[in-house]
Amino acid sequence: MAAAVGAAVLVTGPFVPAAQAQNQGGTVLRVALVQEIDHLNPFLASFASSTMVGRMTWEFLTLPSAQDNTPAPGLAESWTTSPDKLTWTYHIRDGVKWSDGQPVTAKDAAYTFTRIMTDENAQEANGTYVENFESVTATDDHTLVIRTKTPQASMTALDVPIVPEHIWANQPDMTNPATDGVPVVGVGDGPFLITEYRPNELVRLKANPDYWRGKAKIDELQFITYKNSEAAVSALRNNEVDFVNRLTSTQFDTLKSAGGIATNQATGRRYRELILNHGAQTLSRQPIGDGNPVLKDVRVRQAIARALDPQTLVDKVLGGYGQTGGGIVPASFPTYHWEPPAGQKYTFDAAAANAQLDQAGYPRGADGTRVGPDGKPIELRLLGRASEDFAQRASDYVVSWLGDIGIRVTKQLVSDNEVDERTNNGNYDLAFSGWGTSPDPDYILSKQTCAALPAVAGSSSSTSFFCDPEFDRLYAAESTEFDPAQRADLVKQAQARYYSQVPSIVLDYDNVLEAYRSDNFASFTKQPADTGQIMEQSGYWGFYGATPAEGGSGGGGGLSTGAWIGIGAGIVVVLVIAGTAAGRRRKSADDTE
Amino acid sequence: MTNAVSTAAAELDEPRRGTGTARFLLGKLGGAVASLLLVVALGFLLFRMIPGDPVTTLTRDRPTSPDQLALLRERLGVDKPLYQQFLDYAGGLFRGDLGTSYGYNRPVATLIGERLGPTLLLVGTATVLAVALGLWLGVRAAWRRGSLFDRTQTGIALTLWSMPQFWLGLLLLIATQGVFPSGGMRSPDTPPEFFPQLLDVAHHLVLPCVTLLAVIYAQYMLVMRSSLLGEMNAEYLTTARAKGLREDLVRRRHAVPNALLPTVTLVFLQFGLVVSGTVTVETVFSWPGLGLLTYEALRVPDLPLLQGVFVVMAGSVIVMNLIAEVLYRVLDPRVRAR
């Protein structure tokens, strides 16, 4: 029996590679996906990998340009605003088709936004973009009119994929798993179209031949799931995939010298911070949590900022792959990024920090620990995620730096959920945190306003319980300012105000570390140009711009020679064992007791 | 008087054996059902004790309004009081409904069903190989107790057994450098025909299976070795030898079958545990099975999914335990007679 199967395998085996070769029609870009996919349905998709697949599939009204993240035309060729800034008119491109042949019109866009506004289940992923919408109408096939309740400066940064009405109108229940299926999500107008989805294994997309910017240079894009980043790196080395992101600094360093592999070190879109519990409170100003009251004193918070050395954290903990921070808008968005000028900057200076605390009236006790107004030594808890390498290592530095200025710190490295729970409820003194930001700064700034304070404890949408009238004034001015230069100025002023009040200390912007098979692919489009990342962009430029290498295999499956030798050896071993067993049986049957 | 009772007992001996088996089965079954109920209740409470509001963890890092949060709470049913949530959950379980996963927004039973196949393939293959290898090595080692073979094999088995699976898996991954795939269960571009698919899955199976095998075969070997050692001085072996049987036959026909019992039960006991123990191996090799599902559910954390996986895994251990106990009774007349 085993021999029969073995023989059949041996006979079929050699023909398999030929069949595979026929299967691949052209260049394939294989991308390792280390993060899971929650949904392909763009109304529900919220994980970074899922939204990335969505970006490839459905075009936006406008999207951040590859060059510098400024709004670029997408489905909307051009757009105008009324003098009162409440009415936006988008002119929808002519001649764009859905992959099933139907034309893309303003009605599809109107449908998409209206669906999000009226169907609560459809708000999960993009609900916040339409909160301020009064109405969305298509006056004709090429004109979309959106009226907002109050002026909204982020109207050219609506990160909402526009879907075909004729497909989605047939899906009354957004939460139906069928909305993740290829018959529904396979109809798109982006550079790539979803053709196969095997949950937890693979998402296969093929280049859209009718894409309005022109067909991509590659024919197929595969996102292959790897749950372990070491395995993904190994797959890149073995030419099983062409692209890997979210590398650790160690992995990145070793890949730098690997043959046939190129690396990309990009400025990131996230900031890391140390949040200081300066008085957690609810929307109705009820204090919550058990934060140390000493942090309510801005002078203490400033002294802490002076006692830390983010550059050391970048060098020692992040292996140099990061950029020290200033404002909460990362340096990869230069239009809105703010750096503290020399006079305002909290430079690492323990002596200055000590002097400030002496002056503020926190004398040192007998054991060197400073004493608070209540006569008790100042002890702070530092909360971090035990799962995170950064928190584990950086916490030791923070403990020692704050020890130098007479503040005793105890590390509390706990589970992710406990960190969330405790920060949301204000049960912490110091905590490591971080946020990803989009090209438009409105959202990340809104998280720091009084309006973002939680209605009740535990439901916080504020990142650090910051509530400051001056910051709120600047935020309000920014979000309704339509002159780009003036808006950028207001955004920077708001960041400067935040910096001066120290509700949190921005430690750094992590670099994004990526690597690809340079023997298969010559180049990708970065966002922003030169310094940016390739995968997980705000847009589809990276993979849409993928250029196969001259003479490169451009990926492609098939088993390697080694694999075939391995399989052959395995079969031989099985046959030998089966044969020996059969032989022995016969022999023992001959023996009689 | 005493005599009468004992005769009555002697007379009742035959029918009592039948009711004894029924009572034994009923008792074991009852015990298993009670354990399952306990698991359901414990699972529910345990996962409620994990800190963190599921809604805020689910929406971590992305734009959400308080209205959306409230809606999500309602949809997930976490706005209800705890006892109501438990009743809903227990009621659903009776209908075979394990609830709906937060993260996937799909029925937990469907998700587990999809992943059960790959896990059973991995665990099944590894168990069969581990049993075969363990028994073979165990018999050899016991028969030549104290020999160099015995000492080295026991040493190797113990070393592998104490190795972290995660580390061993990574080591194998690096050591084999591209001979076997780094992850997953299938390649994207394998033709859909049966044989290419079979080969492709077999190719992907090698590393995770070897990792699991290396860690679990030791206990089969050690149990087989010690139970055979226990039989080695038995008189029936002397009888067999006295009949003039070859040493080889004495071992295979007489000693091994008698020594096999503890190992058979161990296989069933272990199978349940191995199903739940695949979390690390599946995570290392991105094998799309139950272990990986658990790992993902833990990261969110996806309470209904965790509960479902917990019930299924604990259930598999309980069921396998039951089978082992019944089997032991069936296989060993001595246990039955007691």
PDB file of N, CA and C in Angstrom, chain A residues 19-20 36 38-39 46 120-121 123-124 128 131 175 198 200-201 204 222 224 226-228 230-231 234-235 238 240 270 417-418 420-421 424 435 443 458 559 563-564 567 588 591 593, chain B residues 51-53 56-57 60-63 65 68 71-72 75 103-105 115 170 173 177-179 181-183 186 188-191 199 203 246 252-253 283-284 286 292 296 299 301:
ATOM      1  N   ALA A  19       3.765  21.868 -14.535  1.00  0.00           N
ATOM      2  CA  ALA A  19       2.415  22.379 -14.347  1.00  0.00           C
ATOM      3  C   ALA A  19       2.453  23.732 -13.658  1.00  0.00           C
ATOM      4  N   GLN A  20       3.394  23.875 -12.700  1.00  0.00           N
ATOM      5  CA  GLN A  20       3.501  25.135 -11.983  1.00  0.00           C
ATOM      6  C   GLN A  20       3.930  26.255 -12.910  1.00  0.00           C
ATOM      7  N   GLU A  36      -1.935  39.918  11.033  1.00  0.00           N
ATOM      8  CA  GLU A  36      -3.067  39.203  10.481  1.00  0.00           C
ATOM      9  C   GLU A  36      -4.054  40.148   9.788  1.00  0.00           C
ATOM     10  N   ASP A  38      -8.005  41.152   9.519  1.00  0.00           N
ATOM     11  CA  ASP A  38      -9.275  40.959  10.224  1.00  0.00           C
ATOM     12  C   ASP A  38     -10.435  40.857   9.231  1.00  0.00           C
ATOM     13  N   HIS A  39     -10.468  41.779   8.280  1.00  0.00           N
ATOM     14  CA  HIS A  39     -11.529  41.763   7.280  1.00  0.00           C
ATOM     15  C   HIS A  39     -10.985  42.257   5.958  1.00  0.00           C
ATOM     16  N   SER A  46      -9.791  47.047   9.863  1.00  0.00           N
ATOM     17  CA  SER A  46      -9.112  48.059  10.662  1.00  0.00           C
ATOM     18  C   SER A  46      -7.651  47.735  10.919  1.00  0.00           C
ATOM     19  N   GLU A 120     -25.026  51.918  10.890  1.00  0.00           N
ATOM     20  CA  GLU A 120     -24.094  51.924  12.034  1.00  0.00           C
ATOM     21  C   GLU A 120     -23.003  50.858  11.902  1.00  0.00           C
ATOM     22  N   ASN A 121     -23.381  49.719  11.340  1.00  0.00           N
ATOM     23  CA  ASN A 121     -22.398  48.642  11.203  1.00  0.00           C
ATOM     24  C   ASN A 121     -21.319  48.963  10.180  1.00  0.00           C
ATOM     25  N   GLN A 123     -19.860  51.792  10.031  1.00  0.00           N
ATOM     26  CA  GLN A 123     -19.026  52.895  10.531  1.00  0.00           C
ATOM     27  C   GLN A 123     -17.744  52.416  11.191  1.00  0.00           C
ATOM     28  N   GLU A 124     -17.617  51.104  11.323  1.00  0.00           N
ATOM     29  CA  GLU A 124     -16.546  50.601  12.166  1.00  0.00           C
ATOM     30  C   GLU A 124     -15.162  51.126  11.774  1.00  0.00           C
ATOM     31  N   THR A 128     -15.317  57.992  11.692  1.00  0.00           N
ATOM     32  CA  THR A 128     -14.944  59.340  12.125  1.00  0.00           C
ATOM     33  C   THR A 128     -14.849  60.328  10.966  1.00  0.00           C
ATOM     34  N   GLU A 131     -18.339  62.029  10.505  1.00  0.00           N
ATOM     35  CA  GLU A 131     -19.065  62.551  11.661  1.00  0.00           C
ATOM     36  C   GLU A 131     -19.566  63.977  11.441  1.00  0.00           C
ATOM     37  N   THR A 175     -22.150  42.973   8.591  1.00  0.00           N
ATOM     38  CA  THR A 175     -21.406  42.036   9.426  1.00  0.00           C
ATOM     39  C   THR A 175     -21.471  40.606   8.881  1.00  0.00           C
ATOM     40  N   ARG A 198      -7.504  33.099   1.134  1.00  0.00           N
ATOM     41  CA  ARG A 198      -7.496  31.948   2.035  1.00  0.00           C
ATOM     42  C   ARG A 198      -7.134  32.504   3.396  1.00  0.00           C
ATOM     43  N   ASN A 200      -5.756  33.440   6.787  1.00  0.00           N
ATOM     44  CA  ASN A 200      -4.541  32.998   7.477  1.00  0.00           C
ATOM     45  C   ASN A 200      -3.521  32.307   6.606  1.00  0.00           C
ATOM     46  N   GLU A 201      -3.723  32.352   5.313  1.00  0.00           N
ATOM     47  CA  GLU A 201      -2.710  31.777   4.440  1.00  0.00           C
ATOM     48  C   GLU A 201      -2.279  32.787   3.387  1.00  0.00           C
ATOM     49  N   ARG A 204      -4.462  36.843  -2.700  1.00  0.00           N
ATOM     50  CA  ARG A 204      -3.850  36.972  -4.016  1.00  0.00           C
ATOM     51  C   ARG A 204      -4.558  38.092  -4.774  1.00  0.00           C
ATOM     52  N   GLN A 222       1.043  38.874  -4.090  1.00  0.00           N
ATOM     53  CA  GLN A 222       0.578  37.884  -3.114  1.00  0.00           C
ATOM     54  C   GLN A 222       0.982  38.337  -1.717  1.00  0.00           C
ATOM     55  N   ILE A 224       1.431  36.758   1.757  1.00  0.00           N
ATOM     56  CA  ILE A 224       1.520  35.423   2.358  1.00  0.00           C
ATOM     57  C   ILE A 224       1.725  35.573   3.864  1.00  0.00           C
ATOM     58  N   TYR A 226       2.804  35.032   7.563  1.00  0.00           N
ATOM     59  CA  TYR A 226       3.819  34.451   8.447  1.00  0.00           C
ATOM     60  C   TYR A 226       3.538  34.956   9.836  1.00  0.00           C
ATOM     61  N   LYS A 227       3.416  34.038  10.799  1.00  0.00           N
ATOM     62  CA  LYS A 227       3.062  34.480  12.141  1.00  0.00           C
ATOM     63  C   LYS A 227       4.298  34.782  12.957  1.00  0.00           C
ATOM     64  N   ASN A 228       5.438  34.535  12.381  1.00  0.00           N
ATOM     65  CA  ASN A 228       6.667  34.640  13.143  1.00  0.00           C
ATOM     66  C   ASN A 228       7.647  35.402  12.264  1.00  0.00           C
ATOM     67  N   GLU A 230      10.781  35.796  12.418  1.00  0.00           N
ATOM     68  CA  GLU A 230      12.003  35.055  12.077  1.00  0.00           C
ATOM     69  C   GLU A 230      11.761  34.158  10.859  1.00  0.00           C
ATOM     70  N   ALA A 231      10.578  33.530  10.843  1.00  0.00           N
ATOM     71  CA  ALA A 231      10.241  32.670   9.706  1.00  0.00           C
ATOM     72  C   ALA A 231      10.100  33.509   8.439  1.00  0.00           C
ATOM     73  N   SER A 234      13.523  34.258   7.230  1.00  0.00           N
ATOM     74  CA  SER A 234      14.073  33.044   6.630  1.00  0.00           C
ATOM     75  C   SER A 234      13.471  32.813   5.244  1.00  0.00           C
ATOM     76  N   ALA A 235      12.168  33.100   5.104  1.00  0.00           N
ATOM     77  CA  ALA A 235      11.512  32.953   3.798  1.00  0.00           C
ATOM     78  C   ALA A 235      12.105  33.925   2.776  1.00  0.00           C
ATOM     79  N   ASN A 238      15.441  32.576   1.691  1.00  0.00           N
ATOM     80  CA  ASN A 238      15.309  31.393   0.848  1.00  0.00           C
ATOM     81  C   ASN A 238      14.569  31.669  -0.452  1.00  0.00           C
ATOM     82  N   GLU A 240      11.554  32.545  -0.846  1.00  0.00           N
ATOM     83  CA  GLU A 240      10.147  32.127  -0.828  1.00  0.00           C
ATOM     84  C   GLU A 240       9.248  33.346  -0.898  1.00  0.00           C
ATOM     85  N   ARG A 270       4.974  56.668  13.232  1.00  0.00           N
ATOM     86  CA  ARG A 270       4.533  56.512  14.625  1.00  0.00           C
ATOM     87  C   ARG A 270       5.426  57.321  15.546  1.00  0.00           C
ATOM     88  N   ASN A 417      -3.037  44.125  27.766  1.00  0.00           N
ATOM     89  CA  ASN A 417      -4.385  44.499  28.192  1.00  0.00           C
ATOM     90  C   ASN A 417      -4.384  45.225  29.510  1.00  0.00           C
ATOM     91  N   GLU A 418      -3.470  44.806  30.377  1.00  0.00           N
ATOM     92  CA  GLU A 418      -3.427  45.503  31.652  1.00  0.00           C
ATOM     93  C   GLU A 418      -2.926  46.929  31.448  1.00  0.00           C
ATOM     94  N   ASP A 420      -3.484  48.751  28.781  1.00  0.00           N
ATOM     95  CA  ASP A 420      -4.635  49.491  28.243  1.00  0.00           C
ATOM     96  C   ASP A 420      -5.623  49.839  29.348  1.00  0.00           C
ATOM     97  N   GLU A 421      -5.940  48.814  30.133  1.00  0.00           N
ATOM     98  CA  GLU A 421      -6.923  48.986  31.190  1.00  0.00           C
ATOM     99  C   GLU A 421      -6.478  50.065  32.174  1.00  0.00           C
ATOM    100  N   ASN A 424      -6.267  53.626  30.567  1.00  0.00           N
ATOM    101  CA  ASN A 424      -7.606  54.155  30.326  1.00  0.00           C
ATOM    102  C   ASN A 424      -8.281  54.607  31.614  1.00  0.00           C
ATOM    103  N   TRP A 435       1.673  56.271  19.173  1.00  0.00           N
ATOM    104  CA  TRP A 435       0.555  56.375  18.249  1.00  0.00           C
ATOM    105  C   TRP A 435       1.035  56.452  16.812  1.00  0.00           C
ATOM    106  N   TYR A 443      -6.455  64.418  13.125  1.00  0.00           N
ATOM    107  CA  TYR A 443      -6.896  63.366  14.040  1.00  0.00           C
ATOM    108  C   TYR A 443      -6.011  63.259  15.269  1.00  0.00           C
ATOM    109  N   GLY A 458     -12.286  54.565  31.874  1.00  0.00           N
ATOM    110  CA  GLY A 458     -12.111  53.302  31.169  1.00  0.00           C
ATOM    111  C   GLY A 458     -12.440  53.372  29.698  1.00  0.00           C
ATOM    112  N   LEU A 559       9.006  24.177  -6.394  1.00  0.00           N
ATOM    113  CA  LEU A 559       9.860  23.669  -5.341  1.00  0.00           C
ATOM    114  C   LEU A 559      11.304  23.734  -5.809  1.00  0.00           C
ATOM    115  N   ALA A 563      14.406  20.837  -2.328  1.00  0.00           N
ATOM    116  CA  ALA A 563      13.137  20.316  -1.841  1.00  0.00           C
ATOM    117  C   ALA A 563      12.840  18.973  -2.479  1.00  0.00           C
ATOM    118  N   TRP A 564      13.093  18.905  -3.791  1.00  0.00           N
ATOM    119  CA  TRP A 564      12.823  17.649  -4.485  1.00  0.00           C
ATOM    120  C   TRP A 564      13.721  16.540  -3.977  1.00  0.00           C
ATOM    121  N   ILE A 567      12.246  15.460  -0.659  1.00  0.00           N
ATOM    122  CA  ILE A 567      11.049  14.626  -0.808  1.00  0.00           C
ATOM    123  C   ILE A 567      11.447  13.234  -1.287  1.00  0.00           C
ATOM    124  N   SER A 588       9.034 -13.815  10.471  1.00  0.00           N
ATOM    125  CA  SER A 588       8.521 -14.257  11.754  1.00  0.00           C
ATOM    126  C   SER A 588       7.376 -15.244  11.578  1.00  0.00           C
ATOM    127  N   ASP A 591       8.707 -18.682  11.391  1.00  0.00           N
ATOM    128  CA  ASP A 591       9.090 -19.308  12.652  1.00  0.00           C
ATOM    129  C   ASP A 591       7.869 -19.927  13.311  1.00  0.00           C
ATOM    130  N   GLU A 593       6.409 -21.632  16.937  1.00  0.00           N
ATOM    131  CA  GLU A 593       6.753 -21.763  18.344  1.00  0.00           C
ATOM    132  C   GLU A 593       6.785 -23.219  18.764  1.00  0.00           C
TER     133      GLU A 593
ATOM    134  N   PRO B  51      -7.557  41.450  32.464  1.00  0.00           N
ATOM    135  CA  PRO B  51      -7.810  42.890  32.504  1.00  0.00           C
ATOM    136  C   PRO B  51      -7.970  43.445  31.096  1.00  0.00           C
ATOM    137  N   GLY B  52      -8.686  44.540  30.993  1.00  0.00           N
ATOM    138  CA  GLY B  52      -8.842  45.196  29.694  1.00  0.00           C
ATOM    139  C   GLY B  52     -10.263  45.065  29.199  1.00  0.00           C
ATOM    140  N   ASP B  53     -10.787  46.182  28.714  1.00  0.00           N
ATOM    141  CA  ASP B  53     -12.120  46.198  28.132  1.00  0.00           C
ATOM    142  C   ASP B  53     -11.992  45.741  26.685  1.00  0.00           C
ATOM    143  N   THR B  56     -12.289  48.526  23.980  1.00  0.00           N
ATOM    144  CA  THR B  56     -11.180  49.472  23.800  1.00  0.00           C
ATOM    145  C   THR B  56      -9.943  48.777  23.242  1.00  0.00           C
ATOM    146  N   THR B  57      -9.747  47.505  23.599  1.00  0.00           N
ATOM    147  CA  THR B  57      -8.591  46.819  23.017  1.00  0.00           C
ATOM    148  C   THR B  57      -8.810  46.566  21.533  1.00  0.00           C
ATOM    149  N   ARG B  60      -8.171  49.767  19.687  1.00  0.00           N
ATOM    150  CA  ARG B  60      -6.897  50.396  20.013  1.00  0.00           C
ATOM    151  C   ARG B  60      -6.256  50.977  18.744  1.00  0.00           C
ATOM    152  N   ASP B  61      -5.777  52.200  18.847  1.00  0.00           N
ATOM    153  CA  ASP B  61      -4.978  52.756  17.759  1.00  0.00           C
ATOM    154  C   ASP B  61      -5.755  53.153  16.519  1.00  0.00           C
ATOM    155  N   ARG B  62      -7.091  53.242  16.604  1.00  0.00           N
ATOM    156  CA  ARG B  62      -7.768  53.710  15.412  1.00  0.00           C
ATOM    157  C   ARG B  62      -8.929  54.615  15.790  1.00  0.00           C
ATOM    158  N   PRO B  63      -9.336  55.477  14.846  1.00  0.00           N
ATOM    159  CA  PRO B  63     -10.354  56.478  15.169  1.00  0.00           C
ATOM    160  C   PRO B  63     -11.683  55.831  15.573  1.00  0.00           C
ATOM    161  N   SER B  65     -15.493  56.916  17.755  1.00  0.00           N
ATOM    162  CA  SER B  65     -16.265  57.872  18.540  1.00  0.00           C
ATOM    163  C   SER B  65     -16.944  57.114  19.676  1.00  0.00           C
ATOM    164  N   GLN B  68     -19.679  54.879  18.505  1.00  0.00           N
ATOM    165  CA  GLN B  68     -19.223  53.623  17.913  1.00  0.00           C
ATOM    166  C   GLN B  68     -18.887  52.607  18.993  1.00  0.00           C
ATOM    167  N   LEU B  71     -22.015  51.189  20.418  1.00  0.00           N
ATOM    168  CA  LEU B  71     -22.626  50.253  19.471  1.00  0.00           C
ATOM    169  C   LEU B  71     -21.903  48.913  19.500  1.00  0.00           C
ATOM    170  N   LEU B  72     -20.570  49.008  19.525  1.00  0.00           N
ATOM    171  CA  LEU B  72     -19.755  47.797  19.526  1.00  0.00           C
ATOM    172  C   LEU B  72     -20.013  46.985  20.788  1.00  0.00           C
ATOM    173  N   ARG B  75     -23.227  45.230  20.365  1.00  0.00           N
ATOM    174  CA  ARG B  75     -23.150  44.133  19.418  1.00  0.00           C
ATOM    175  C   ARG B  75     -22.429  42.926  20.012  1.00  0.00           C
ATOM    176  N   GLY B 103     -12.856  39.451  16.788  1.00  0.00           N
ATOM    177  CA  GLY B 103     -11.838  39.857  15.815  1.00  0.00           C
ATOM    178  C   GLY B 103     -12.217  39.484  14.390  1.00  0.00           C
ATOM    179  N   TYR B 104     -12.834  38.322  14.208  1.00  0.00           N
ATOM    180  CA  TYR B 104     -13.139  37.854  12.858  1.00  0.00           C
ATOM    181  C   TYR B 104     -14.577  38.116  12.470  1.00  0.00           C
ATOM    182  N   ASN B 105     -15.424  38.377  13.510  1.00  0.00           N
ATOM    183  CA  ASN B 105     -16.839  38.599  13.272  1.00  0.00           C
ATOM    184  C   ASN B 105     -17.459  37.404  12.560  1.00  0.00           C
ATOM    185  N   ARG B 115      -9.872  25.220  11.478  1.00  0.00           N
ATOM    186  CA  ARG B 115      -8.497  25.050  11.924  1.00  0.00           C
ATOM    187  C   ARG B 115      -8.217  23.679  12.494  1.00  0.00           C
ATOM    188  N   LEU B 170      12.987  27.103  15.615  1.00  0.00           N
ATOM    189  CA  LEU B 170      13.806  28.128  14.958  1.00  0.00           C
ATOM    190  C   LEU B 170      15.151  27.550  14.533  1.00  0.00           C
ATOM    191  N   LEU B 173      14.719  25.536  11.510  1.00  0.00           N
ATOM    192  CA  LEU B 173      14.439  26.440  10.400  1.00  0.00           C
ATOM    193  C   LEU B 173      15.742  26.989   9.824  1.00  0.00           C
ATOM    194  N   GLN B 177      17.923  25.662   6.166  1.00  0.00           N
ATOM    195  CA  GLN B 177      18.149  26.719   5.159  1.00  0.00           C
ATOM    196  C   GLN B 177      17.520  26.471   3.790  1.00  0.00           C
ATOM    197  N   GLY B 178      16.230  26.575   3.697  1.00  0.00           N
ATOM    198  CA  GLY B 178      15.610  26.596   2.379  1.00  0.00           C
ATOM    199  C   GLY B 178      15.247  25.247   1.797  1.00  0.00           C
ATOM    200  N   VAL B 179      15.630  24.146   2.459  1.00  0.00           N
ATOM    201  CA  VAL B 179      15.229  22.836   1.950  1.00  0.00           C
ATOM    202  C   VAL B 179      13.725  22.656   2.156  1.00  0.00           C
ATOM    203  N   PRO B 181       9.970  24.679   3.426  1.00  0.00           N
ATOM    204  CA  PRO B 181       9.385  26.025   3.496  1.00  0.00           C
ATOM    205  C   PRO B 181       9.461  26.603   4.909  1.00  0.00           C
ATOM    206  N   SER B 182       9.547  27.918   4.994  1.00  0.00           N
ATOM    207  CA  SER B 182       9.712  28.571   6.291  1.00  0.00           C
ATOM    208  C   SER B 182       8.399  28.699   7.046  1.00  0.00           C
ATOM    209  N   GLY B 183       7.291  28.550   6.358  1.00  0.00           N
ATOM    210  CA  GLY B 183       6.032  28.706   7.069  1.00  0.00           C
ATOM    211  C   GLY B 183       4.844  28.389   6.204  1.00  0.00           C
ATOM    212  N   ARG B 186       0.611  25.586   2.685  1.00  0.00           N
ATOM    213  CA  ARG B 186       0.578  25.394   1.235  1.00  0.00           C
ATOM    214  C   ARG B 186       1.299  26.554   0.553  1.00  0.00           C
ATOM    215  N   PRO B 188       1.459  29.266  -2.573  1.00  0.00           N
ATOM    216  CA  PRO B 188       0.381  29.914  -3.321  1.00  0.00           C
ATOM    217  C   PRO B 188       0.177  29.322  -4.714  1.00  0.00           C
ATOM    218  N   ASP B 189       1.249  28.836  -5.323  1.00  0.00           N
ATOM    219  CA  ASP B 189       1.146  28.523  -6.745  1.00  0.00           C
ATOM    220  C   ASP B 189       1.150  27.037  -7.066  1.00  0.00           C
ATOM    221  N   THR B 190       0.788  26.210  -6.111  1.00  0.00           N
ATOM    222  CA  THR B 190       0.715  24.789  -6.396  1.00  0.00           C
ATOM    223  C   THR B 190      -0.555  24.501  -7.195  1.00  0.00           C
ATOM    224  N   PRO B 191      -0.450  23.701  -8.251  1.00  0.00           N
ATOM    225  CA  PRO B 191      -1.654  23.378  -9.033  1.00  0.00           C
ATOM    226  C   PRO B 191      -2.695  22.714  -8.146  1.00  0.00           C
ATOM    227  N   LEU B 199       1.793  16.667  -2.095  1.00  0.00           N
ATOM    228  CA  LEU B 199       3.246  16.827  -1.966  1.00  0.00           C
ATOM    229  C   LEU B 199       3.578  18.144  -1.294  1.00  0.00           C
ATOM    230  N   HIS B 203       5.467  18.602   2.145  1.00  0.00           N
ATOM    231  CA  HIS B 203       6.710  19.378   2.178  1.00  0.00           C
ATOM    232  C   HIS B 203       6.672  20.408   3.306  1.00  0.00           C
ATOM    233  N   ARG B 246      13.663 -18.258  20.398  1.00  0.00           N
ATOM    234  CA  ARG B 246      14.757 -17.314  20.180  1.00  0.00           C
ATOM    235  C   ARG B 246      14.486 -16.056  20.998  1.00  0.00           C
ATOM    236  N   ARG B 252       9.389 -10.069  21.299  1.00  0.00           N
ATOM    237  CA  ARG B 252       8.276  -9.530  20.514  1.00  0.00           C
ATOM    238  C   ARG B 252       6.947 -10.187  20.830  1.00  0.00           C
ATOM    239  N   ARG B 253       6.957 -11.480  21.059  1.00  0.00           N
ATOM    240  CA  ARG B 253       5.687 -12.187  21.262  1.00  0.00           C
ATOM    241  C   ARG B 253       5.213 -12.152  22.707  1.00  0.00           C
ATOM    242  N   THR B 283       2.921  28.546  15.823  1.00  0.00           N
ATOM    243  CA  THR B 283       3.309  29.949  15.717  1.00  0.00           C
ATOM    244  C   THR B 283       4.650  30.090  15.011  1.00  0.00           C
ATOM    245  N   VAL B 284       5.572  29.200  15.333  1.00  0.00           N
ATOM    246  CA  VAL B 284       6.880  29.278  14.679  1.00  0.00           C
ATOM    247  C   VAL B 284       6.730  29.080  13.168  1.00  0.00           C
ATOM    248  N   SER B 286       3.902  29.184  11.294  1.00  0.00           N
ATOM    249  CA  SER B 286       2.689  29.774  10.711  1.00  0.00           C
ATOM    250  C   SER B 286       1.747  28.693  10.194  1.00  0.00           C
ATOM    251  N   LEU B 292      -2.392  28.252  16.434  1.00  0.00           N
ATOM    252  CA  LEU B 292      -2.185  29.593  15.897  1.00  0.00           C
ATOM    253  C   LEU B 292      -3.407  30.467  16.169  1.00  0.00           C
ATOM    254  N   GLU B 296      -3.493  34.015  18.157  1.00  0.00           N
ATOM    255  CA  GLU B 296      -4.107  35.245  17.647  1.00  0.00           C
ATOM    256  C   GLU B 296      -5.186  35.748  18.593  1.00  0.00           C
ATOM    257  N   ARG B 299      -3.892  37.568  21.538  1.00  0.00           N
ATOM    258  CA  ARG B 299      -3.312  38.892  21.315  1.00  0.00           C
ATOM    259  C   ARG B 299      -4.366  39.986  21.310  1.00  0.00           C
ATOM    260  N   PRO B 301      -7.513  40.642  23.150  1.00  0.00           N
ATOM    261  CA  PRO B 301      -7.900  39.257  23.228  1.00  0.00           C
ATOM    262  C   PRO B 301      -9.356  39.090  22.802  1.00  0.00           C
TER     263      PRO B 301
END
